[in-house]
XYZ file of C-alpha atoms in Angstrom:
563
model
C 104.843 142.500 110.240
C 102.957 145.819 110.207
C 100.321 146.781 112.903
C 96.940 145.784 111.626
C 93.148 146.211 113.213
C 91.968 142.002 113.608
C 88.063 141.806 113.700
C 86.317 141.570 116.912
C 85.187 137.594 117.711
C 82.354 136.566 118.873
C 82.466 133.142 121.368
C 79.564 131.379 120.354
C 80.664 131.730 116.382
C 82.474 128.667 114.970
C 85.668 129.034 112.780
C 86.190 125.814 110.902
C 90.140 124.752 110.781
C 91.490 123.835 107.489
C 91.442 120.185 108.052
C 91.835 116.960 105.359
C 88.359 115.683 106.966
C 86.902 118.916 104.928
C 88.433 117.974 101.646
C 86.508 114.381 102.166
C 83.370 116.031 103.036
C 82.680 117.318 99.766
C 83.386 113.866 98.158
C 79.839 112.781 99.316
C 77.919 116.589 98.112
C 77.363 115.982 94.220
C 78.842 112.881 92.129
C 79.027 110.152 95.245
C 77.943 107.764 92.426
C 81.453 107.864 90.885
C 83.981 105.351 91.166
C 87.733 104.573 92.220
C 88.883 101.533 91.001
C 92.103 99.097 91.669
C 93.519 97.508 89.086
C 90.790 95.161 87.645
C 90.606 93.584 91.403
C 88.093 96.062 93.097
C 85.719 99.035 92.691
C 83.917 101.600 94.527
C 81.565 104.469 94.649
C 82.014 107.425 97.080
C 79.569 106.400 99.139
C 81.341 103.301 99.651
C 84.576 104.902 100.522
C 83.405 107.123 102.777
C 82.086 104.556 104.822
C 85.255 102.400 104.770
C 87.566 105.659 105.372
C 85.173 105.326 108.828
C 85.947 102.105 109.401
C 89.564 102.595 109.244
C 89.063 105.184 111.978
C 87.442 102.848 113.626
C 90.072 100.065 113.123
C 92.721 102.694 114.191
C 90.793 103.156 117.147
C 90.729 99.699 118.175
C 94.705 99.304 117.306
C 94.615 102.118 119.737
C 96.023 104.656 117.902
C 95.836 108.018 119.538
C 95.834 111.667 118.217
C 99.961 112.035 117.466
C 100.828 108.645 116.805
C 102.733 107.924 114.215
C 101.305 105.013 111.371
C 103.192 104.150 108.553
C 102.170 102.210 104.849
C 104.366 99.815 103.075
C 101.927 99.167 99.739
C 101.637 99.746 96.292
C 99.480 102.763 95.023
C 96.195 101.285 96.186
C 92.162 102.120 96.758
C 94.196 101.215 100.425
C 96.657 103.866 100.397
C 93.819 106.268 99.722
C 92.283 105.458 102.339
C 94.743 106.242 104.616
C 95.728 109.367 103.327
C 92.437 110.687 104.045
C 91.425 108.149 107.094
C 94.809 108.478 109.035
C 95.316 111.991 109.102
C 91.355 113.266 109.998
C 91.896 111.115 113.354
C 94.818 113.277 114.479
C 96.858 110.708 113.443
C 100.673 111.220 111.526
C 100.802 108.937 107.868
C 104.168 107.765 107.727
C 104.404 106.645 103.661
C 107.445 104.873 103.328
C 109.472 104.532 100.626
C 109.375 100.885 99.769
C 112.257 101.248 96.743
C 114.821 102.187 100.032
C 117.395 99.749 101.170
C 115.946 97.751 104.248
C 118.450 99.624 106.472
C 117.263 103.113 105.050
C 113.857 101.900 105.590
C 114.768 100.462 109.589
C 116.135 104.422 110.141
C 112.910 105.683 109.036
C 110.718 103.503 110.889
C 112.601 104.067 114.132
C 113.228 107.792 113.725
C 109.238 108.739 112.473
C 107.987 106.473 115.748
C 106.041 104.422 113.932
C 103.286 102.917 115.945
C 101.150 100.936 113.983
C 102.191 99.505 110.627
C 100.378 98.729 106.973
C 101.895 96.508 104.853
C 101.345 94.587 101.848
C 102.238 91.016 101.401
C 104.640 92.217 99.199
C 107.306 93.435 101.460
C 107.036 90.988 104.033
C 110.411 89.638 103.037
C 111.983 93.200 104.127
C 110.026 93.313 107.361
C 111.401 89.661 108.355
C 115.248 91.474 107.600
C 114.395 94.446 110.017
C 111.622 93.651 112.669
C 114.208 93.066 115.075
C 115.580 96.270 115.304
C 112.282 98.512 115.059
C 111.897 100.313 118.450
C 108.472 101.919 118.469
C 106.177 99.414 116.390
C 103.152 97.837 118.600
C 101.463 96.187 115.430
C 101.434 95.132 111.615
C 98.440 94.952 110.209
C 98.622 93.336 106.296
C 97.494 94.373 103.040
C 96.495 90.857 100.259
C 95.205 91.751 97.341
C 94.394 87.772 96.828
C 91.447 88.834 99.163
C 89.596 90.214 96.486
C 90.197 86.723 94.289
C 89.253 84.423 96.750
C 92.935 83.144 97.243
C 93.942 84.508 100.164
C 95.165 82.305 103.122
C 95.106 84.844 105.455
C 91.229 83.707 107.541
C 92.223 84.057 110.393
C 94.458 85.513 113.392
C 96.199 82.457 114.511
C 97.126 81.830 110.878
C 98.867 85.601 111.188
C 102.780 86.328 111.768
C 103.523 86.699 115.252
C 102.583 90.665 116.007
C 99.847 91.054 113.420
C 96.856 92.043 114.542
C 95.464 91.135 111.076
C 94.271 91.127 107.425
C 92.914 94.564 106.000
C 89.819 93.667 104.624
C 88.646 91.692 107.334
C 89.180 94.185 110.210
C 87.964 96.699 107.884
C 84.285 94.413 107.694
C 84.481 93.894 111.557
C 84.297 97.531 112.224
C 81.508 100.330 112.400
C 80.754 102.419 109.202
C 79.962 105.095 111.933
C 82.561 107.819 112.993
C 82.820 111.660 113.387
C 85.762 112.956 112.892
C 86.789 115.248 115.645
C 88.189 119.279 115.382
C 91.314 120.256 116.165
C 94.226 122.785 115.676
C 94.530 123.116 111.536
C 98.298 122.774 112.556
C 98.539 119.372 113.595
C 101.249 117.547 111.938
C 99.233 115.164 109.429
C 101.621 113.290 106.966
C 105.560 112.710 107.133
C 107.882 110.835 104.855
C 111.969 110.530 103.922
C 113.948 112.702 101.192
C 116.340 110.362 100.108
C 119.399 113.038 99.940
C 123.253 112.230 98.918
C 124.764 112.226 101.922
C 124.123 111.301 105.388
C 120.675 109.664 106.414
C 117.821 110.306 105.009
C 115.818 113.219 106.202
C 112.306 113.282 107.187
C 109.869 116.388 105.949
C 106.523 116.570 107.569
C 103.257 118.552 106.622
C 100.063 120.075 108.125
C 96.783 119.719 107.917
C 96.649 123.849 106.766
C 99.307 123.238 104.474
C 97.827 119.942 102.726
C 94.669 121.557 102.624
C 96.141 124.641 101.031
C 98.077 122.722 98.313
C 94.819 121.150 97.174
C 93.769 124.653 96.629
C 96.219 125.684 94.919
C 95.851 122.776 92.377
C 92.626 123.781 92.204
C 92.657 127.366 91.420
C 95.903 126.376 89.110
C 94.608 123.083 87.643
C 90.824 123.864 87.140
C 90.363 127.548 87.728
C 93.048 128.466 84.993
C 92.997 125.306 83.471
C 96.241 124.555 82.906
C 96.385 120.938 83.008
C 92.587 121.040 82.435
C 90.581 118.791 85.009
C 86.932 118.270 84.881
C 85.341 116.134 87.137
C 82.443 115.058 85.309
C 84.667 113.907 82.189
C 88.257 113.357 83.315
C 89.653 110.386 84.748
C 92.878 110.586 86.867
C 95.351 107.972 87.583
C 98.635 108.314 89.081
C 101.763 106.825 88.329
C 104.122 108.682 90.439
C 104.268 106.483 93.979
C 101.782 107.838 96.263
C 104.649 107.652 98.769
C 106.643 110.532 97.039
C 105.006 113.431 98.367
C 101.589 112.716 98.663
C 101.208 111.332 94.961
C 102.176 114.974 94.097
C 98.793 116.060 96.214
C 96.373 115.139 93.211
C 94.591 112.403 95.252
C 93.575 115.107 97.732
C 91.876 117.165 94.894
C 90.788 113.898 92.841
C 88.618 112.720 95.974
C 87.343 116.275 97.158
C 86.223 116.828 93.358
C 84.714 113.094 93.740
C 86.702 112.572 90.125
C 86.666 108.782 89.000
C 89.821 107.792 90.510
C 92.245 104.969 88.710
C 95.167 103.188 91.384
C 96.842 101.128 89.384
C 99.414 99.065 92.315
C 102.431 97.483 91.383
C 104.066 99.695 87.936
C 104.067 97.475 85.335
C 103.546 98.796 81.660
C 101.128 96.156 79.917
C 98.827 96.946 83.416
C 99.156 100.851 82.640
C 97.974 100.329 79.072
C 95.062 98.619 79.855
C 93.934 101.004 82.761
C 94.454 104.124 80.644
C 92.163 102.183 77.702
C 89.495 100.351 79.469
C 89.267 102.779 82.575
C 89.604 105.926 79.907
C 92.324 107.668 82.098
C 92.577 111.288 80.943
C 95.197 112.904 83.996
C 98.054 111.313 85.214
C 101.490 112.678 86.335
C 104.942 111.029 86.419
C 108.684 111.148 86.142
C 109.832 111.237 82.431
C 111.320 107.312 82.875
C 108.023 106.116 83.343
C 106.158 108.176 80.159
C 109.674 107.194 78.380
C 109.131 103.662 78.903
C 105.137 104.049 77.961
C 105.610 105.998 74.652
C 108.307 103.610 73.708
C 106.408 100.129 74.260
C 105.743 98.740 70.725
C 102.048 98.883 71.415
C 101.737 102.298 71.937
C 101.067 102.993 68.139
C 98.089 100.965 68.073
C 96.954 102.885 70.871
C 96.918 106.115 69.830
C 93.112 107.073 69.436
C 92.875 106.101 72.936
C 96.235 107.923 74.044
C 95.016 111.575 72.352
C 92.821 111.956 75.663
C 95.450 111.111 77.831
C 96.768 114.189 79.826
C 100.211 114.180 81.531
C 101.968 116.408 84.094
C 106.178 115.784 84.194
C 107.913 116.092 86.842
C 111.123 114.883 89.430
C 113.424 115.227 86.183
C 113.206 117.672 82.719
C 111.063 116.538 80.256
C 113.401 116.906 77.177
C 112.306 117.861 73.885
C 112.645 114.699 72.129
C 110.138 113.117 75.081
C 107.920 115.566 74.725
C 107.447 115.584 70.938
C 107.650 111.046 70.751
C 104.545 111.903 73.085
C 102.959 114.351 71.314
C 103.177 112.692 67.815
C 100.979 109.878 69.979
C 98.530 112.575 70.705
C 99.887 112.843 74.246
C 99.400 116.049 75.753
C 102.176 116.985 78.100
C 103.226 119.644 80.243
C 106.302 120.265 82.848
C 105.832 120.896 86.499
C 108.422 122.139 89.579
C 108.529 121.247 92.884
C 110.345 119.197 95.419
C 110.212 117.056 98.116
C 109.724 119.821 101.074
C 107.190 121.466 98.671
C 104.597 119.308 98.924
C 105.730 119.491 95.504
C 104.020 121.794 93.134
C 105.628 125.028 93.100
C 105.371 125.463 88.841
C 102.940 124.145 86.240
C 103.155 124.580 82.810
C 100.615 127.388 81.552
C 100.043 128.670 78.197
C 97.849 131.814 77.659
C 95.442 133.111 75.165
C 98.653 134.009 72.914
C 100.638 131.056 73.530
C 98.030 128.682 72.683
C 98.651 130.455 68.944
C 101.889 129.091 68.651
C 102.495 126.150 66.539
C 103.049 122.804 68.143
C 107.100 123.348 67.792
C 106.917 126.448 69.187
C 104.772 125.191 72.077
C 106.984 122.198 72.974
C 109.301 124.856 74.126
C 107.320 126.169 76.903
C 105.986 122.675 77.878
C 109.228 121.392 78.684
C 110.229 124.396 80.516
C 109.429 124.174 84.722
C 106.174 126.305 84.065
C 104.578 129.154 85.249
C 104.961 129.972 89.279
C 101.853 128.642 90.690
C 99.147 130.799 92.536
C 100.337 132.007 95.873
C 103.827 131.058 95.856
C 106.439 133.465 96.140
C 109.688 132.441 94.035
C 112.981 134.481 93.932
C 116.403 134.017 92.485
C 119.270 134.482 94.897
C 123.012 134.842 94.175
C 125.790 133.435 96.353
C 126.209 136.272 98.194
C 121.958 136.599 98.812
C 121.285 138.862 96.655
C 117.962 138.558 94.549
C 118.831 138.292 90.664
C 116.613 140.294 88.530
C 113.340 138.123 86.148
C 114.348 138.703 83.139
C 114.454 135.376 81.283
C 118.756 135.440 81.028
C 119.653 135.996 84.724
C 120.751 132.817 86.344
C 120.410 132.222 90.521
C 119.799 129.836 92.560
C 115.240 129.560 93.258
C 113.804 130.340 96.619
C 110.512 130.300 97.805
C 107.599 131.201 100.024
C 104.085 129.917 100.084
C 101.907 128.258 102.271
C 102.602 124.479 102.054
C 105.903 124.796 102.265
C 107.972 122.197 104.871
C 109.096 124.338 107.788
C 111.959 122.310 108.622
C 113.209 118.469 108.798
C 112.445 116.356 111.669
C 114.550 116.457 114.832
C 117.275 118.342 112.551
C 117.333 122.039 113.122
C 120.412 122.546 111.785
C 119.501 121.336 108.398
C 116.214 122.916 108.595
C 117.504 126.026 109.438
C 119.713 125.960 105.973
C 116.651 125.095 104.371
C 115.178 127.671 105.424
C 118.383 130.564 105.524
C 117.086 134.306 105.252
C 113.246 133.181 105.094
C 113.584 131.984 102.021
C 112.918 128.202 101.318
C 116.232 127.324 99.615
C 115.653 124.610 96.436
C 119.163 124.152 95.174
C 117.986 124.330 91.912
C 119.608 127.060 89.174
C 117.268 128.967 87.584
C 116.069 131.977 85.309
C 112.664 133.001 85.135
C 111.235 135.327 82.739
C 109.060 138.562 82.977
C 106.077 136.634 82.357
C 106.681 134.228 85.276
C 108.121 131.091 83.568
C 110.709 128.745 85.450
C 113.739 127.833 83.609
C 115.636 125.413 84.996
C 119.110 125.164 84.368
C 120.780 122.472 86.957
C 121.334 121.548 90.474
C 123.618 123.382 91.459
C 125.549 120.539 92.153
C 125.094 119.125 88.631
C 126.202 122.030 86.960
C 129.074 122.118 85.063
C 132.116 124.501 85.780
C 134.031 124.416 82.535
C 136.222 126.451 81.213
C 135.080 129.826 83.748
C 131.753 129.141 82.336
C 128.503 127.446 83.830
C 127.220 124.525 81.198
C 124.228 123.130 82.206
C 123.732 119.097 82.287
C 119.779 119.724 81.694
C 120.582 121.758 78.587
C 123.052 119.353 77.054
C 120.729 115.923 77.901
C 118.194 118.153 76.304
C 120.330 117.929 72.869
C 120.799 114.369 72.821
C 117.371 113.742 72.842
C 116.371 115.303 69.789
C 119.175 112.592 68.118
C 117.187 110.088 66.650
C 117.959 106.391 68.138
C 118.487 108.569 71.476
C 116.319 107.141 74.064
C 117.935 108.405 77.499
C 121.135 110.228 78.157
C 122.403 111.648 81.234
C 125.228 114.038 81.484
C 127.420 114.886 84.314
C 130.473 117.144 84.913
C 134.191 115.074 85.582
C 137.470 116.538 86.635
C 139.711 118.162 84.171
C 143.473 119.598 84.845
C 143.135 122.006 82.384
C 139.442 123.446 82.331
C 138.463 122.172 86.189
C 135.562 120.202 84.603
C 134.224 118.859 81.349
C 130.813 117.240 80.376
C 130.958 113.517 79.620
C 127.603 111.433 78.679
C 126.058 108.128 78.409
C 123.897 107.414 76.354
C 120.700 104.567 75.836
C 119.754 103.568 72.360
C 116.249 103.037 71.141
C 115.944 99.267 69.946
C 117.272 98.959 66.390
C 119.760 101.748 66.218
C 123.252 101.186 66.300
C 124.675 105.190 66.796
C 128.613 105.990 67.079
C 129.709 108.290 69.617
C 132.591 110.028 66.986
C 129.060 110.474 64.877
C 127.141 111.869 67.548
C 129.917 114.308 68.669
C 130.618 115.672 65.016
C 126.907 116.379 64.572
C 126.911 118.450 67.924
C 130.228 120.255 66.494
C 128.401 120.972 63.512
C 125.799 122.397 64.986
C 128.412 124.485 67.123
C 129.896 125.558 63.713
C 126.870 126.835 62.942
C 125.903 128.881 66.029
C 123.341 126.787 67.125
C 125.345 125.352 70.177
C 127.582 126.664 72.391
C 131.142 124.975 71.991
C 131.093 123.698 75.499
C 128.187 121.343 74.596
C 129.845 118.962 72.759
C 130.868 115.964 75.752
C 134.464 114.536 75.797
C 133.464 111.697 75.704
C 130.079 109.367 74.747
C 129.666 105.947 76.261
C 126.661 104.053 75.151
C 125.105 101.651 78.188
C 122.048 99.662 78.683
C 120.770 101.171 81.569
C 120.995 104.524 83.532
C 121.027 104.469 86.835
C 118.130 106.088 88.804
C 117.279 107.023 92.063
C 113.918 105.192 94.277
C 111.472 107.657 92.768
C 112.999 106.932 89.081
C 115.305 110.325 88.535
C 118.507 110.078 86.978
C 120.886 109.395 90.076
C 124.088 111.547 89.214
C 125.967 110.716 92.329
C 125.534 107.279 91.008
C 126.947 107.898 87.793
C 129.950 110.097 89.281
C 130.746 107.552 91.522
C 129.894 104.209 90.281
C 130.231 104.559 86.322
C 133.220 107.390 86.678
C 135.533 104.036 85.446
C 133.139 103.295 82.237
C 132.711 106.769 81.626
C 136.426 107.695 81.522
C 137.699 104.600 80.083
C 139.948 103.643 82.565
């Protein structure tokens, strides 16, 4: 760092830390008359949820919870879980969101290694608690989420009617406690939110944020999002609802900008498509982001069709996995405006959003379902490099392959009580993504593969993206994944399975000879065409709904090799 003149300060003067409180504080400035709703089972205006975000302070008070402690959610995406995210964090506190599709034993590790103190949890997951509460070491109290409160079902009146180390119901110690509470200053610093990568080996690995770099996501979605537009968001007409699980990675930070903006806000709980429809149609959702499974499984429901005036508002950020052509254009024939993003896990996530300028815009709608389903455009003050094995940065030119790194603001600066991960994370000062890469003069991301999904055939890199990116455009192709097996003769070679759409019966021989045509004709390179096609009902996915490779490797090598 160079030498630099800092300007003089002045004690009585008051610099403001970047905290989540602020970010809450302007919910209440200029549209508190707006709403966020849960499911059809409750709504709110601002004003209204700024009072209750006090009274979970006060709650948390009462559970004593002190600045540091650690308090974890088990719920579905909730009016709840909101809460929290704003309530828990401007106390001091840590928000633990767990990852509720983890096995009960990866969800016992997590508990006991983030300290959890105090715990939220719907009614839901009760049966996992019962499996584990045993072995949690730091836990003082449960505290439980019903939505039958809001229907008048609930059984829940009273503490002695409470499981033995519940301190009780939501809603009820919510109406118990003072709408009053000033949330204090402190260090912009302070560890607010933590929560579990769920990697391929070993346990999983906690990533933890600040209150700086939470606060400095949201504005970078909002210089990114609203200043250039590029997933357009207007408060005073959009409605945003999301269906990625506010547990991975903050619910990609959107609920942070959603509530500063005071936007009407849609949670929609438990996933379940027929519930989806309806919000997006009688809530008029407008912004939503999730991982291609879940738009896959929306654009193919039979009643999306009759739908599709509704659906031509409907704005929808992809990310977690590539959006493949063929998704992106069954969407857009519904009217479905989509766009890719890029991030990860120790990102906070959004790194890349899809962008298209003044001249792109031009382009006709084939032309522009290239760029969407590319990673987009680096966002606003990140930093993004490509690297080669040996650490040397790979020129942008839109051809050159390496592996990304980054810098920016919100980036993780490690993984809990594992420095020796961290610091691999984090080798040369570069954030290290794993992820193979070009990226072209004008700042697009193109991703090519993990690096460990890559496939080393033949002396040549095939990527797995590229080649699932085929097989979409087949028609009767709903999902493929492809993945690299063991070959004597060329080390590797690409093998796929494949999902049909209802009412197609394809042929693997049919399938290859159509990609060898297309080889024949210089439109593919030879390597694309898989050894072998196996056609199953299901493909296997990890907790936040990506494609799980190491699955497939190991679990569906057998099927896949026909042996």
């Amino acid at each position: 760092m160079i030498q630099t003149k800092l300007i003089p300060r002045t004690t009585e003067a008051h610099e403001p830390p970047l905290l989540i409180k602020n970010l809450l504080a302007q919910s209440l400035k200029y549209e508190p008359q707006r709403e966020i709703v849960y499911r059809d089972l409750f709504r709110m205006d601002y004003t209204r949820f700024n009072q209750r975000v006090r009274q979970l302070a006060n709650v948390l008070t009462d559970l004593n919870v002190q600045p540091g402690d650690t308090v974890a959610v088990l719920d579905w995406d909730s009016h709840r879980y909101l809460e929290c995210f704003l309530g828990v964090t401007s106390t001091g506190a840590i928000l633990h969101t767990i990852n509720i599709r983890l096995s009960p034993s990866q969800i016992l590790y997590t508990m006991n290694h983030a300290q959890d103190k105090v715990v939220f949890i719907h009614e839901d997951f009760l049966p996992i608690l019962a499996a584990i509460k045993p072995q949690l070491t730091t836990v003082e109290t449960y505290v439980i989420l019903s939505d039958k409160v809001y229907t008048g079902t609930s059984e829940i009146n009273s503490l002695a009617e409470l499981p033995e180390g519940f301190s009780g119901e939501y809603e009820a110690l919510l109406k118990g406690a003072s709408e009053q509470y000033e949330f204090p200053d402190f260090d912009e610093n302070t560890w607010a939110t933590t929560f579990y990568t769920t990697g391929t080996t070993g346990n999983p690995k906690g990533v933890y944020f600040s209150h700086r770099q939470l606060f400095m996501h949201t504005m970078g979605l909002l210089t990114y999002i609203i200043g250039y537009e590029a997933m357009p968001f207007k408060g005073s007409t959009d409605v945003y609802m999301p269906i990625t699980p506010m547990f991975h990675v903050h619910a990609w930070g959107f609920p942070f900008l959603a509530t500063m903006m005071s936007a009407k806000q849609v949670y929609p709980g438990r996933y379940e498509p027929e519930v989806l429809l309806k919000l997006l149609i009688t809530e008029g959702v407008t912004l939503s982001h999730c991982v291609p499974t879940i738009l896959n499984m929306l654009v193919s429901s039979p009643a999306a069709p009759k739908f599709k005036q509704n659906l031509s508002r409907w704005k929808v950020l992809i990310g977690g996995s590539a959006l493949t052509k063929g998704l992106a254009k069954a969407a857009t024939e519904l009217g479905i405006t989509v766009m890719s993003g890029y991030g990860m896990s120790e990102t906070a996530p959004v790194m890349a959003v899809g962008y298209l300028n003044e001249q792109e815009k031009q382009l006709s709608p084939e032309e522009q379902i290239d760029l969407r389903t590319r990673a987009g455009r680096i966002s606003p003050f990140i930093e993004m490099r490509l690297m080669d094995d040996d650490g040397n940065f790979v020129p942008h030119d839109g051809h050159s392959l390496g592996e990304i790194v980054a810098r920016g603001p919100w980036l993780t600066q490690g993984y809990y009580e594992d420095p020796e991960r961290g610091a691999d994370l984090w080798k040369g000062g570069w954030l290290h993504t794993g992820d193979v890469a070009s990226i072209t003069p004008d700042y697009w991301v193109v991703i090519a593969d993990r690096t460990k999904d890559v496939i080393k055939t033949g002396g040549e890199w095939v990527s797995s993206l590229d080649m699932e990116d085929v097989l979409s455009q087949i028609e009767g192709v709903a999902e493929s994944a492809v993945i690299g097996l063991p070959d004597d003769r060329w080390g590797e070679r690409p093998h796929a399975i494949i999902v049909q759409k209802p009412g197609y019966t394809l042929q693997a021989e049919g399938i290859k000879a159509g990609l060898q045509a297309k080889v024949e004709r210089g439109e593919l390179h030879k390597w694309y065409v898989p050894d072998r096609i196996v056609f199953v009902t299901e493909i296997p996915k990890t907790s936040v709904g990506k494609i799980d490779k190491k699955k497939i490797r190991s679990e569906m090598k057998e099927l896949i090799l026909g042996k």
